[in-house]
């Protein structure tokens, strides 16, 4: 394997040489200046260090996994000679006057005697006796320490505390530049000085940040509407880019709407938006943000087959419901979530199966924290379900009691399957003729309280094919007129409701889902919006009154430094607690719902994914603080969030009982594809991005999307810090 990699590197020697020589131009030119004798060596040492940084930056731009391990002479020209040996790099630079300077870089900890934590054998050709050790963390999701080498061999001892940390997606490069008379005998055969006499040293430290990545180009890509509700006391939706060369933008094939918040509620310096109607329905500075038409047919496409997932060879838990009781005992129920809810409310004392052991890499402590340190696969092969649910015994409250939210508005938990509701009449138009049908709707439904219904008109006198009538007995009647042109034009060839009422209603619902008409979208959301029967609630357990709530529990992803921990299920994933950690991700062939009081999850940059679901992805940070008192905590997610359907973040709700809205921060990208990514965006409906939060901060970082490609093509790196020690 290593010989193969060396061959690849040698094939790119010419490209590397040209790149490095171009990048080093300023440094070599500096070394050729007619410097004062007293400062010449110092200046040449600094120029050599800068040349070393240019070399490392060029090599990393070729391969984000590189760390000086070509194990060969990589560059061999009259002005520049560079050799790599198991992570150590030595370069010789000669100027036109014949002076020789050198740069040296260590990625090798020279730590074989201490356990070889770096995974590289000690260099046989180029051991470098200096304490400065660089850290390559471009594809790491969590921070890694920078530890100086000590002892006669300057070995890195992982037990020693680090001097500081290198964040994920970055490399800390420490380059030693050497110059002076002591280097006059250095040659490719003997590239290192034999003593420090006559040698001047300058050490340069540089942080390099991964920047480039093909495929994605927006902080949010949605096949349907993008809507952000900032409430009456909110601030703004802010869209920026981690790469200065990338224009910050969001894209929707439908509409983009921001409501509430500050007088300027959409901020994106030099940014743009793309929508189906070419508009940005928000308050923004016209000189700062440029709205435009969404004309591209492509979004970032990531199919299920290409998603990195946990497998049966990793840590394994059977599919089902895992419930933490107040005594911190863990109980397992071999059921789907919906079956568990029905069964446990009928028999609240059912203890299920007591879990006495967990697989290696999964630990539960006495505080209710479930820590995952390696990939975890939810196995449904021998279970009743492939779902994974983690909740307290009390359950997890996704929405305010009695209300179900949809992007800060509402939807109906009462009418989750309207075609199965009771048909109460048919008639002429709205009055009982053959072209109309009606269904009962509970009057307590948000549909009844939030959709204006009157004397046969809705929406300011314009018919939209539906009408809600209060029957005065605790129910209302939802009437659908398939003969009206407004609805008929949306459903060409729709059957009469008399001939096939269920099919006509189903087609009407599908048409409203796919329509850009805001009234239809509102009605559809009220009927079947994200939430519905899938939403999570605290349970009615009768006399059993558990105390633990979702904010008392936690799922923490804590893989080894630079590694990942992926939770994967072929069914729904419901987590009724806060989620935290670095290097973690969740993948689901169903939906993902995270209901907990404030979460902070960072993906590993090497894998890129934060959350991936074939179904909806729903986040809620509701926390009860007292009797009929609630607040919403913050959500921070770092990585790519990808759903085949809708993305919804419930981090605020307009109600007198809510004392605080939370903030949503996403670094990476969110894709609501609206269908199978093997086809075009929106190919099966869905694709909404809806958020209710005090503020929304979307920082697009294409470095995460780079790593998701099957054959990533790294590009230029950004210097975020540089100085001489």
XYZ file of C-alpha atoms in Angstrom:
725
model
C 0.000 0.000 0.000
C 2.731 2.443 0.935
C 4.718 1.645 -2.250
C 1.619 2.317 -4.300
C 1.091 5.663 -2.627
C 4.742 6.562 -3.180
C 4.350 5.853 -6.856
C 1.382 8.166 -7.057
C 3.315 10.932 -5.383
C 6.282 10.515 -7.712
C 3.998 10.735 -10.727
C 2.940 14.178 -9.541
C 6.482 15.375 -8.883
C 6.575 17.725 -11.832
C 3.245 19.324 -10.907
C 4.351 19.663 -7.319
C 7.701 21.176 -8.298
C 6.108 23.819 -10.477
C 3.529 24.656 -7.808
C 6.088 24.886 -5.061
C 8.530 26.977 -7.079
C 5.727 29.427 -7.905
C 4.644 29.637 -4.269
C 8.230 30.021 -3.099
C 9.090 32.834 -5.440
C 8.785 35.561 -2.865
C 10.846 33.650 -0.338
C 13.706 32.814 -2.706
C 13.725 36.345 -4.051
C 14.079 37.600 -0.514
C 17.077 35.343 0.013
C 18.771 36.815 -3.039
C 18.605 40.392 -1.846
C 21.767 42.270 -1.057
C 21.197 41.966 2.692
C 23.387 43.423 5.356
C 25.875 40.816 6.536
C 24.581 40.912 10.134
C 21.042 39.983 9.145
C 21.577 37.893 6.000
C 21.452 34.513 7.734
C 18.344 35.422 9.710
C 16.587 36.621 6.594
C 17.597 33.519 4.676
C 16.365 31.279 7.521
C 12.991 33.059 7.440
C 12.855 32.699 3.658
C 13.628 28.987 3.976
C 10.826 28.551 6.533
C 8.412 30.328 4.191
C 9.536 28.036 1.379
C 8.817 25.030 3.597
C 5.321 26.314 4.337
C 4.710 26.753 0.601
C 5.834 23.193 -0.034
C 3.596 21.718 2.680
C 0.624 23.779 1.533
C 1.055 22.599 -2.063
C 1.303 18.948 -1.019
C -1.777 19.157 1.195
C -3.696 20.793 -1.636
C -3.029 17.622 -3.657
C -4.148 15.266 -0.902
C -5.876 16.120 2.373
C -4.515 12.866 3.840
C -0.855 13.675 3.136
C 1.579 14.046 6.014
C 5.046 13.872 4.508
C 5.026 10.131 3.876
C 6.033 9.782 0.218
C 9.277 8.135 1.410
C 11.217 9.370 -1.599
C 12.908 12.361 -3.160
C 9.902 14.345 -4.381
C 11.574 17.440 -5.867
C 15.045 17.490 -7.419
C 15.956 20.726 -9.222
C 19.062 22.938 -9.068
C 17.291 25.422 -6.829
C 15.183 23.064 -4.722
C 15.639 19.538 -3.399
C 13.050 17.898 -1.105
C 12.896 14.455 0.452
C 10.097 12.923 2.541
C 10.643 10.062 4.982
C 7.805 8.595 7.088
C 6.368 11.995 7.909
C 9.610 13.971 8.137
C 10.547 16.434 5.394
C 13.878 18.086 4.628
C 14.332 20.647 1.868
C 17.464 22.345 0.549
C 17.111 25.751 -1.125
C 19.974 27.277 -3.143
C 19.998 30.815 -4.444
C 21.935 32.206 -7.391
C 24.815 33.216 -5.100
C 25.323 29.600 -4.120
C 24.123 30.015 -0.525
C 22.299 27.010 0.908
C 19.398 27.233 3.344
C 17.118 24.482 4.556
C 13.638 23.819 5.878
C 12.626 20.907 8.076
C 9.125 19.698 9.016
C 8.042 16.900 11.344
C 4.721 15.054 11.196
C 6.362 11.964 12.698
C 6.232 11.827 16.491
C 9.392 9.637 16.522
C 7.492 7.816 19.237
C 7.879 4.094 18.518
C 9.352 3.585 21.975
C 6.232 5.216 23.484
C 3.634 3.180 21.585
C 3.701 4.694 18.083
C 0.540 6.777 18.513
C 1.070 8.484 15.144
C 0.952 5.176 13.234
C 4.202 5.987 11.409
C 7.438 4.054 11.928
C 10.341 6.140 13.112
C 12.175 7.597 10.088
C 15.270 5.648 9.129
C 16.687 8.251 6.742
C 15.603 11.644 8.067
C 15.245 11.714 11.850
C 14.866 15.364 12.835
C 16.118 16.349 16.268
C 13.912 19.326 17.049
C 10.847 19.730 19.308
C 8.474 21.274 16.743
C 5.921 18.690 15.557
C 3.200 19.563 13.039
C -0.343 18.185 13.316
C -2.371 17.185 10.251
C -6.080 17.470 11.165
C -7.636 18.494 7.839
C -10.016 15.536 7.833
C -10.590 15.403 11.572
C -13.864 16.452 13.147
C -12.538 17.009 16.648
C -9.597 19.057 17.874
C -6.187 17.445 18.254
C -3.410 18.543 20.620
C -0.049 19.917 19.515
C 2.597 18.221 21.675
C 6.267 19.111 21.503
C 8.882 16.400 21.271
C 11.173 15.905 24.256
C 14.165 13.822 25.261
C 17.271 12.888 23.319
C 15.190 11.733 20.331
C 12.545 14.479 20.701
C 9.779 11.876 20.900
C 6.142 12.904 21.289
C 4.656 11.428 24.456
C 0.834 11.292 24.092
C 0.530 11.245 27.877
C 1.936 14.769 28.065
C -0.536 17.641 27.872
C -0.644 19.503 24.596
C 0.558 23.051 24.201
C -2.730 23.936 22.433
C -5.203 22.335 20.030
C -5.736 22.251 16.274
C -9.434 22.405 15.322
C -10.984 19.938 12.918
C -10.542 20.817 9.264
C -7.174 22.446 9.885
C -3.465 21.669 9.935
C -0.911 23.242 12.255
C 2.364 23.385 10.341
C 5.593 24.178 12.195
C 8.514 24.739 9.832
C 12.089 25.165 10.963
C 14.137 27.360 8.613
C 17.931 27.062 8.808
C 20.636 29.207 7.219
C 24.251 30.241 7.742
C 27.737 28.963 7.164
C 26.960 25.724 9.009
C 24.871 24.561 6.042
C 27.547 24.944 3.357
C 28.325 21.199 3.444
C 24.674 20.075 3.231
C 23.973 18.051 0.069
C 21.232 15.657 -1.039
C 23.475 12.837 0.187
C 23.825 14.511 3.611
C 20.953 17.035 3.808
C 21.102 17.857 7.523
C 23.739 19.894 9.401
C 25.952 17.883 11.716
C 26.086 20.581 14.413
C 24.469 23.875 15.356
C 27.668 25.849 14.890
C 27.235 28.574 12.293
C 23.524 27.801 11.911
C 20.750 30.382 12.374
C 17.231 29.089 13.111
C 13.804 30.662 12.492
C 10.577 28.711 13.104
C 7.335 29.619 11.382
C 3.908 28.428 12.549
C 0.993 28.386 10.094
C -2.591 27.192 10.353
C -4.067 25.901 7.085
C -7.824 25.467 6.650
C -9.524 23.151 4.134
C -11.480 25.290 1.720
C -12.472 23.701 -1.542
C -15.061 21.116 -2.454
C -17.133 20.229 -5.516
C -20.882 19.617 -5.503
C -22.450 22.044 -3.086
C -22.783 25.769 -3.470
C -25.322 26.941 -0.885
C -25.903 26.932 2.863
C -29.426 25.662 2.203
C -30.684 23.799 -0.853
C -34.441 23.087 -0.729
C -36.679 21.577 -3.381
C -39.654 23.291 -1.738
C -40.133 26.462 0.298
C -37.548 27.941 2.666
C -39.234 29.665 5.609
C -37.698 31.183 8.724
C -39.830 32.641 11.544
C -37.804 34.816 13.932
C -40.694 35.798 16.209
C -41.448 39.229 17.622
C -38.263 39.457 19.669
C -35.869 37.801 17.250
C -32.953 39.230 15.336
C -32.020 37.993 11.864
C -31.198 35.118 9.584
C -27.516 35.414 8.705
C -25.950 33.558 5.782
C -22.166 33.624 5.324
C -19.416 31.461 3.840
C -16.354 29.994 5.539
C -14.451 30.458 2.277
C -13.974 34.072 1.205
C -13.989 33.027 -2.455
C -17.464 31.469 -2.198
C -20.579 33.654 -2.480
C -22.920 32.948 0.462
C -26.345 31.920 -0.758
C -29.456 29.835 -0.176
C -31.493 28.141 -2.920
C -35.144 27.097 -3.168
C -37.153 25.816 -6.115
C -40.187 27.414 -4.461
C -40.197 30.512 -2.229
C -37.895 32.061 0.377
C -39.589 33.834 3.279
C -38.245 35.342 6.499
C -40.777 36.761 8.975
C -40.429 38.548 12.308
C -37.142 39.563 13.831
C -35.327 42.862 13.413
C -36.093 45.576 10.893
C -33.413 43.955 8.715
C -34.107 40.276 9.210
C -31.954 38.763 6.444
C -28.227 39.523 6.481
C -25.738 38.130 3.980
C -22.834 40.418 3.004
C -22.260 40.143 -0.749
C -24.731 37.252 -0.703
C -27.515 36.134 -2.969
C -30.658 34.051 -2.907
C -32.198 31.923 -5.624
C -35.882 31.032 -5.553
C -38.524 29.721 -7.902
C -40.174 33.127 -8.168
C -36.905 35.079 -8.087
C -37.941 36.917 -4.900
C -36.647 37.178 -1.358
C -39.613 37.780 0.940
C -37.634 39.371 3.753
C -36.284 42.700 4.998
C -32.766 43.052 3.593
C -30.296 45.642 2.393
C -30.656 45.794 -1.377
C -26.992 46.644 -1.855
C -25.925 43.671 0.233
C -28.130 40.767 -0.937
C -29.061 39.982 -4.534
C -32.207 37.867 -5.089
C -32.361 35.839 -8.280
C -34.210 33.121 -10.143
C -33.490 29.481 -9.363
C -32.751 27.997 -12.767
C -30.321 25.173 -12.014
C -31.779 21.697 -11.999
C -29.113 20.302 -9.699
C -28.584 20.184 -5.969
C -25.845 18.408 -4.078
C -26.655 14.726 -4.601
C -25.734 12.122 -2.004
C -27.403 8.748 -2.433
C -28.024 6.306 0.412
C -25.559 3.848 -1.124
C -22.756 6.415 -0.857
C -23.454 7.375 2.747
C -20.931 6.130 5.284
C -22.871 4.037 7.780
C -22.349 1.736 10.721
C -22.703 -1.959 9.909
C -23.265 -5.238 11.709
C -19.482 -5.542 12.161
C -19.535 -2.495 14.468
C -21.127 -2.187 17.904
C -24.723 -3.471 17.658
C -27.985 -2.772 19.481
C -31.286 -4.503 18.635
C -33.925 -2.241 17.111
C -36.585 -0.997 19.489
C -37.299 1.500 22.252
C -34.753 2.187 25.001
C -36.254 3.927 28.027
C -34.326 5.399 30.950
C -36.254 5.283 34.223
C -35.770 7.666 37.122
C -33.533 5.174 38.961
C -31.209 5.242 35.940
C -32.139 1.691 34.945
C -32.419 1.111 31.213
C -35.430 -0.781 29.844
C -35.793 -2.227 26.361
C -39.031 -2.740 24.445
C -38.948 -4.788 21.260
C -41.480 -2.517 19.548
C -41.758 0.381 17.181
C -42.195 3.769 18.811
C -45.902 4.013 17.950
C -46.595 0.505 19.277
C -44.666 1.299 22.439
C -46.667 4.500 23.052
C -49.970 2.636 22.735
C -48.818 -0.285 24.872
C -47.172 1.689 27.673
C -50.084 4.082 28.075
C -52.360 1.045 28.403
C -49.993 -0.586 30.923
C -47.674 2.069 32.471
C -45.972 -0.435 34.827
C -44.675 -2.652 32.001
C -40.933 -2.847 32.674
C -39.983 -4.402 29.349
C -36.552 -6.065 29.418
C -33.947 -4.689 31.818
C -30.723 -3.868 29.955
C -27.791 -5.025 32.059
C -25.012 -4.655 29.490
C -24.277 -2.553 26.445
C -21.917 -3.308 23.557
C -18.314 -2.194 23.637
C -18.108 1.478 22.744
C -21.483 2.352 24.316
C -21.660 3.401 27.964
C -24.395 4.724 30.257
C -23.344 6.694 33.325
C -25.278 7.592 36.451
C -26.215 11.030 35.126
C -28.278 9.680 32.234
C -25.578 10.225 29.622
C -25.266 7.623 26.879
C -21.757 7.899 25.416
C -20.982 6.448 21.990
C -17.279 6.119 21.146
C -17.489 3.990 17.984
C -19.871 3.194 15.151
C -23.193 1.851 16.434
C -25.545 -0.201 14.220
C -29.220 -0.664 15.054
C -30.010 -4.229 14.013
C -33.590 -5.037 13.065
C -32.901 -8.517 11.728
C -33.956 -10.251 14.948
C -36.221 -7.498 16.280
C -39.754 -6.373 15.634
C -38.437 -3.108 14.225
C -35.380 -1.439 12.712
C -36.145 1.780 14.578
C -34.084 3.238 17.402
C -35.737 5.279 20.140
C -33.996 6.703 23.225
C -36.282 8.502 25.696
C -36.906 9.016 29.397
C -39.814 7.097 30.905
C -41.888 10.252 30.843
C -41.374 10.593 27.083
C -40.122 13.623 25.184
C -42.255 16.698 24.480
C -41.634 17.933 20.949
C -44.296 20.673 20.963
C -46.206 22.704 23.492
C -49.019 20.562 24.962
C -52.094 20.912 22.787
C -50.195 22.465 19.896
C -48.176 21.035 17.057
C -45.803 23.334 15.256
C -44.917 23.600 11.622
C -42.072 25.999 10.952
C -43.267 28.220 13.795
C -46.851 28.021 12.588
C -48.913 24.858 13.123
C -50.027 21.534 11.790
C -52.617 19.004 12.822
C -51.812 16.066 15.035
C -55.529 15.292 14.975
C -55.821 14.709 11.229
C -52.830 12.547 10.419
C -54.771 10.430 7.914
C -57.646 12.569 6.679
C -58.817 10.077 4.026
C -59.772 7.788 6.909
C -61.880 10.472 8.587
C -65.640 10.163 8.519
C -67.334 11.268 5.308
C -70.409 13.203 6.372
C -72.041 14.385 3.205
C -72.033 14.925 -0.524
C -73.880 17.480 -2.541
C -73.878 20.194 -5.167
C -70.935 22.548 -4.666
C -70.689 23.459 -0.996
C -74.336 22.621 -0.356
C -74.573 18.900 -0.968
C -74.493 18.354 -4.715
C -72.725 15.487 -6.511
C -69.427 17.337 -6.930
C -68.558 17.845 -3.261
C -67.651 15.798 -0.218
C -66.999 16.645 3.400
C -65.020 15.183 6.276
C -65.283 15.850 10.003
C -62.389 17.589 11.716
C -62.081 17.982 15.518
C -62.764 21.610 16.338
C -59.775 21.650 18.702
C -57.487 21.043 15.754
C -55.172 23.938 14.816
C -56.828 23.597 11.422
C -60.062 24.890 12.935
C -58.457 27.678 14.944
C -55.848 28.922 12.498
C -57.539 28.734 9.103
C -60.170 31.421 8.605
C -63.480 29.926 7.492
C -66.581 31.952 6.731
C -69.699 32.089 4.645
C -68.326 30.031 1.818
C -65.197 32.038 1.290
C -61.639 31.774 2.491
C -58.663 33.894 1.673
C -60.335 37.237 1.079
C -63.192 36.069 -1.113
C -61.211 33.717 -3.346
C -62.183 30.057 -3.464
C -59.423 27.515 -3.127
C -61.511 24.389 -3.253
C -61.764 23.843 0.505
C -63.992 25.236 3.239
C -64.168 24.644 6.982
C -67.564 24.967 8.705
C -68.121 24.981 12.455
C -70.914 22.520 13.220
C -71.480 23.773 16.775
C -70.946 20.345 18.331
C -67.184 20.289 18.844
C -66.442 19.370 15.244
C -66.065 21.203 11.988
C -66.706 20.080 8.428
C -63.964 20.237 5.861
C -65.539 20.425 2.395
C -63.651 19.843 -0.818
C -65.045 20.967 -4.202
C -63.374 19.043 -7.024
C -65.399 20.922 -9.609
C -63.988 24.355 -8.870
C -61.500 25.493 -11.483
C -58.862 26.462 -8.912
C -58.616 22.907 -7.659
C -59.461 21.247 -10.951
C -56.602 23.017 -12.715
C -54.229 21.549 -10.171
C -55.644 18.051 -10.663
C -56.233 17.474 -14.398
C -58.556 14.521 -14.858
C -59.380 14.229 -11.182
C -62.309 11.885 -10.550
C -65.506 13.325 -9.135
C -65.670 13.080 -5.391
C -68.921 11.150 -5.731
C -67.235 8.531 -7.924
C -64.131 8.097 -5.798
C -64.004 10.384 -2.766
C -60.844 8.910 -1.229
C -58.854 9.130 -4.456
C -60.056 12.669 -5.110
C -59.041 13.764 -1.613
C -55.670 12.068 -1.877
C -54.999 13.761 -5.211
C -56.058 17.099 -3.759
C -53.612 16.707 -0.882
C -50.781 15.735 -3.222
C -51.512 18.684 -5.483
C -51.510 21.113 -2.572
C -48.174 19.657 -1.454
C -46.624 20.300 -4.860
C -48.218 23.709 -5.401
C -46.411 27.037 -5.082
C -49.685 28.684 -4.052
C -49.094 29.934 -0.479
C -52.733 29.326 0.535
C -52.559 25.710 -0.568
C -49.230 25.309 1.229
C -50.758 26.676 4.415
C -53.769 24.354 4.222
C -51.597 21.367 3.429
C -49.208 22.161 6.298
C -52.152 22.504 8.652
C -53.429 19.097 7.616
C -50.311 16.982 7.250
C -47.265 19.140 7.908
C -44.070 17.860 9.539
C -45.019 16.569 12.952
C -48.430 14.990 12.681
C -48.695 11.469 14.038
C -44.887 11.155 13.956
C -44.280 13.828 16.567
C -43.050 12.889 20.039
C -44.929 13.712 23.239
C -44.718 13.177 26.955
C -46.827 10.147 27.824
C -50.002 9.674 29.836
C -48.869 7.095 32.392
C -51.708 7.514 34.846
C -50.563 7.243 38.453
C -46.948 6.723 37.359
C -45.278 10.138 37.427
C -41.631 9.966 36.319
C -39.498 13.027 37.031
C -36.790 12.761 34.367
C -37.419 14.766 31.219
C -35.551 14.851 27.929
C -33.327 17.695 29.168
C -32.080 15.347 31.928
C -30.691 12.899 29.368
C -27.889 13.153 26.847
C -26.425 11.215 23.943
C -22.764 12.119 23.559
C -20.606 11.094 20.623
C -17.018 10.840 21.836
C -14.844 8.886 19.370
C -11.046 8.864 19.637
C -9.334 11.999 18.407
C -9.661 12.356 14.650
C -12.090 9.414 14.345
C -15.861 9.153 13.834
C -18.785 7.553 15.629
C -21.783 6.921 13.360
C -25.198 5.821 14.626
C -27.045 4.059 11.796
C -30.519 2.546 11.537
C -32.598 1.178 8.682
C -35.658 2.625 10.408
C -36.579 5.817 12.225
C -34.233 7.355 14.792
C -35.880 9.198 17.675
C -33.704 10.670 20.388
C -35.548 12.244 23.288
C -32.563 13.998 24.828
C -29.955 16.559 23.953
C -27.227 15.377 21.589
C -23.613 16.506 21.864
C -20.077 15.644 20.908
C -17.501 15.935 18.140
C -16.973 13.454 15.353
C -20.541 12.106 15.526
C -23.227 11.587 12.902
C -26.607 9.887 12.570
C -27.901 8.130 9.452
C -31.419 6.759 9.067
C -33.363 5.072 6.275
C -36.428 6.571 7.965
C -36.812 9.873 9.773
C -34.621 11.527 12.412
C -36.202 13.384 15.318
C -34.048 14.952 18.031
C -36.117 16.313 20.896
C -33.947 17.692 23.663
C -33.202 20.921 25.458
C -30.262 22.180 23.436
C -27.870 20.129 21.324
C -24.375 20.656 19.930
C -23.131 18.021 17.485
C -20.101 18.285 15.176
C -19.392 15.846 12.381
C -15.938 14.594 11.544
C -14.717 16.569 8.549
C -13.352 13.364 7.047
C -16.885 11.957 6.782
C -18.724 15.259 6.487
C -22.192 14.103 7.513
C -23.976 15.371 10.578
C -27.480 13.980 9.952
C -28.795 11.986 6.968
C -32.356 10.659 6.630
C -34.566 9.291 3.896
C -37.477 10.749 5.852
C -37.962 14.076 7.605
C -35.365 15.566 9.935
C -37.030 17.363 12.857
C -35.233 19.181 15.683
C -36.940 20.516 18.800
C -35.311 22.152 21.831
C -38.411 22.664 23.983
C -37.760 22.681 27.725
C -40.348 22.998 30.476
C -39.165 25.391 33.175
C -42.252 25.511 35.403
C -45.990 25.051 35.515
C -47.115 26.066 32.030
C -43.756 27.763 31.474
C -41.429 26.818 28.637
C -38.317 27.930 26.829
C -36.347 26.840 23.789
C -32.619 26.161 24.022
C -30.011 26.583 21.258
C -29.172 24.072 18.544
C -25.647 23.991 17.089
C -24.863 21.567 14.292
C -21.651 21.267 12.301
C -21.514 19.212 9.119
C -23.911 18.333 6.308
C -27.580 17.811 7.199
C -29.291 15.892 4.398
C -32.908 14.784 4.071
C -34.882 13.223 1.247
C -37.959 15.029 2.586
C -38.359 18.047 4.897
C -36.090 19.734 7.429
C -37.770 21.424 10.382
C -36.213 23.124 13.425
C -38.639 23.976 16.234
C -36.597 26.348 18.368
C -39.308 28.885 19.089
C -43.092 29.206 19.259
C -45.322 32.220 19.614
C -47.188 31.555 22.842
C -47.541 33.398 26.151
C -46.130 30.381 28.003
C -42.818 30.575 26.085
C -40.299 32.836 27.825
C -37.333 32.344 25.483
C -36.668 31.331 21.888
C -33.423 29.553 21.055
C -30.872 30.078 18.295
C -30.022 27.801 15.392
C -26.399 27.685 14.239
C -25.429 25.430 11.340
C -21.900 25.252 9.941
C -21.717 23.219 6.758
C -24.849 22.872 4.622
C -28.477 21.719 4.782
C -30.026 19.867 1.837
C -33.785 19.177 1.733
C -33.716 17.245 -1.537
C -37.384 16.362 -1.775
C -36.886 12.861 -3.127
C -34.362 10.206 -3.998
C -31.042 11.952 -4.812
C -30.640 9.564 -7.727
C -33.277 11.706 -9.477
C -33.973 15.422 -9.724
C -34.683 17.524 -6.615
C -38.330 17.357 -5.593
C -38.969 14.191 -7.612
C -41.222 12.678 -4.922
C -42.494 15.824 -3.216
C -41.307 17.477 -0.027
C -38.067 19.357 0.332
C -39.137 22.103 2.743
C -36.704 23.935 5.026
C -38.606 25.535 7.914
C -37.198 27.064 11.083
C -38.658 28.945 14.028
C -35.853 30.480 16.100
C -34.717 33.764 17.628
C -31.877 33.847 15.108
C -30.587 31.603 12.347
C -26.859 31.575 11.589
C -25.975 29.564 8.482
C -22.239 29.334 7.776
C -21.638 27.496 4.519
C -18.433 25.430 4.646
C -17.779 23.480 1.475
C -14.931 21.577 3.114
C -17.545 19.215 4.592
C -18.989 18.496 1.175
C -15.518 17.793 -0.199
C -15.133 14.785 2.045
C -18.515 13.331 1.092
C -17.496 12.672 -2.489
C -16.446 9.129 -3.308
C -13.229 10.505 -4.826
C -12.649 13.866 -3.156
C -10.540 16.418 -4.959
C -8.889 18.703 -2.404
C -8.045 22.217 -3.445
C -6.280 25.325 -2.167
C -6.029 25.886 1.549
C -6.531 29.121 3.424
C -3.889 30.409 5.846
C -5.822 31.427 8.931
C -2.812 32.210 11.146
C 0.932 32.576 10.575
C 3.790 33.982 12.591
C 7.398 33.333 13.551
C 7.943 31.826 16.980
